[in-house]
PDB file of C-alpha atoms in Angstrom:
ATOM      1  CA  UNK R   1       0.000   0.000   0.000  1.00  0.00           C
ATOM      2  CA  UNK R   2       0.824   3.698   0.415  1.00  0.00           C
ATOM      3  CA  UNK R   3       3.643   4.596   2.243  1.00  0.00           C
ATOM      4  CA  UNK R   4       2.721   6.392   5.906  1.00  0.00           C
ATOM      5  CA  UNK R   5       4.547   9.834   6.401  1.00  0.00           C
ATOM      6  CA  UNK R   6       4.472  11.853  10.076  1.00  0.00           C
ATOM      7  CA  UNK R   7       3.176  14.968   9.729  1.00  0.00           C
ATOM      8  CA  UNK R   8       5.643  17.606  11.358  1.00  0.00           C
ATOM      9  CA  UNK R   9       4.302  20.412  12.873  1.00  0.00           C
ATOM     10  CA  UNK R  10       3.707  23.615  10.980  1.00  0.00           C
ATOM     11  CA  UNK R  11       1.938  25.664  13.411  1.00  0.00           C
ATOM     12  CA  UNK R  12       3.721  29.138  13.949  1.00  0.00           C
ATOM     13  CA  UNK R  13       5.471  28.607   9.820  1.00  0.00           C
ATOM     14  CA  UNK R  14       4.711  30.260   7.112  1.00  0.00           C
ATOM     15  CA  UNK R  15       2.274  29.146   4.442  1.00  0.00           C
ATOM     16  CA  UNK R  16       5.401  28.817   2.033  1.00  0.00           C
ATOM     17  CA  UNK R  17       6.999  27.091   4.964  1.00  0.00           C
ATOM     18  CA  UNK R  18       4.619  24.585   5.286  1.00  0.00           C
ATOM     19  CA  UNK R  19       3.726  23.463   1.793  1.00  0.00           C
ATOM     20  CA  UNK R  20       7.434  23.487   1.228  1.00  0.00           C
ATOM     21  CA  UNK R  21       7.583  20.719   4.322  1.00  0.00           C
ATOM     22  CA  UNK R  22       4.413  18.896   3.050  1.00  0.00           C
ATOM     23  CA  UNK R  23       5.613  18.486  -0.658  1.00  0.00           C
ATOM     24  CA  UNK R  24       8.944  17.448   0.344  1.00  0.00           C
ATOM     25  CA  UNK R  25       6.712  14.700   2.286  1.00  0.00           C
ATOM     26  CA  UNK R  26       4.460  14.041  -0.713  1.00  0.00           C
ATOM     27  CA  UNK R  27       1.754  15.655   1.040  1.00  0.00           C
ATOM     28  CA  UNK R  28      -0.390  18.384   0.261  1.00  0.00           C
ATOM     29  CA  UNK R  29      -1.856  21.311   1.839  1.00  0.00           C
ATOM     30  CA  UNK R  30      -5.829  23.194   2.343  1.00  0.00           C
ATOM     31  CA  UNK R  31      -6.102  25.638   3.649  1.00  0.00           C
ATOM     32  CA  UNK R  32      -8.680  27.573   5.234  1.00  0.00           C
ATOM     33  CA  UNK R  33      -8.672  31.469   6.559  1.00  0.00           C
ATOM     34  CA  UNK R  34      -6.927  34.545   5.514  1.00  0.00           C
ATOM     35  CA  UNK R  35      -3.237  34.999   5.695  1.00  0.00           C
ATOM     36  CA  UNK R  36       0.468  34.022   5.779  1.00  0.00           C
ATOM     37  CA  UNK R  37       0.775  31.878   9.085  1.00  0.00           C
ATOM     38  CA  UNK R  38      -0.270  28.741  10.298  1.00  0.00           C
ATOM     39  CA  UNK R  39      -2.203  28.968  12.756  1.00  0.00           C
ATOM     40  CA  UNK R  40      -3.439  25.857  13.215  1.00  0.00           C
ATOM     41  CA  UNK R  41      -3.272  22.352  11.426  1.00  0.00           C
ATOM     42  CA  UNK R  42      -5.246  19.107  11.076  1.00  0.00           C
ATOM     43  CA  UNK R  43      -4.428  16.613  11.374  1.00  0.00           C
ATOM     44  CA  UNK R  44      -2.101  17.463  14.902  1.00  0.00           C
ATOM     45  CA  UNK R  45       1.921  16.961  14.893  1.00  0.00           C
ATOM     46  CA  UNK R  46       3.025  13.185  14.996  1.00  0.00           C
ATOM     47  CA  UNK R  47      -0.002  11.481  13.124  1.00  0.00           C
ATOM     48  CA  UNK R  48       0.585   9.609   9.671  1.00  0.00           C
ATOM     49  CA  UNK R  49      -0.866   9.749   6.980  1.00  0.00           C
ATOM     50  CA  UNK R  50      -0.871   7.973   3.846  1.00  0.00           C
ATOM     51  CA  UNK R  51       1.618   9.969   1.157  1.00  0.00           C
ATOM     52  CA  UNK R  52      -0.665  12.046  -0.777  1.00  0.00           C
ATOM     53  CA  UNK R  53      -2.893  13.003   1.991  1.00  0.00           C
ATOM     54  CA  UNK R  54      -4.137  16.300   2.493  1.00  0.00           C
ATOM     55  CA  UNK R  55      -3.071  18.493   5.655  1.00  0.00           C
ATOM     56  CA  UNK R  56      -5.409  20.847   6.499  1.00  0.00           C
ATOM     57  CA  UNK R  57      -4.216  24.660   7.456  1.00  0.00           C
ATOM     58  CA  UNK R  58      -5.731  27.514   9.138  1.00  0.00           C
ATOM     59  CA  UNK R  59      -4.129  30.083   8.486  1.00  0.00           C
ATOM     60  CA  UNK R  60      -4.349  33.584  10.068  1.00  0.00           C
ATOM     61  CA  UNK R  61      -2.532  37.056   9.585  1.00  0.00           C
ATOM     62  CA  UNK R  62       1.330  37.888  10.494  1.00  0.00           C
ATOM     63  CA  UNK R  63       1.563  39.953  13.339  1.00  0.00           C
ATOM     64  CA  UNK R  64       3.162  43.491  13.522  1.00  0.00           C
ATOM     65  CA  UNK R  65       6.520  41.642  15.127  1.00  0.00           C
ATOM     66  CA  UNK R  66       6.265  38.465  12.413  1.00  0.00           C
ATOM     67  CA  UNK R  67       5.841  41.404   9.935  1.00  0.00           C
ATOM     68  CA  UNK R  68       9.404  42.496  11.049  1.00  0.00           C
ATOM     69  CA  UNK R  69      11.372  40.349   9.040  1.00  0.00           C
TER      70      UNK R  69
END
């Protein structure tokens, strides 16, 4: 069958962060919400998934310090 991947935990990246993490998994991401963070993910840090799974992302806006870059 389908090989199972961990999913790492992407809360506090970047959207580009994240996708970059999930593809180089063979995952991909959804995401729901408005911005360029990760707010929250599903499903949580640790579980596997088949590759080629879909992670789901909420995303949310950068803060004034994240904006700092």
């Amino acid at each position: 069958g389908l090989q199972q991947v961990l999913v790492e935990d992407l809360v506090g990246d970047t959207l580009e962060e994240a996708q970059k993490k999930l593809a180089a998994l063979g995952l991909t991401a959804k995401t729901l919400g408005q911005g360029d963070m990760v707010a929250d993910q599903i499903p949580s840090p640790g579980q596997s998934l088949p590759g080629g799974s879909e992670v789901l992302l909420y995303l949310r806006e950068k803060t004034d310090d994240e904006r700092q870059d």
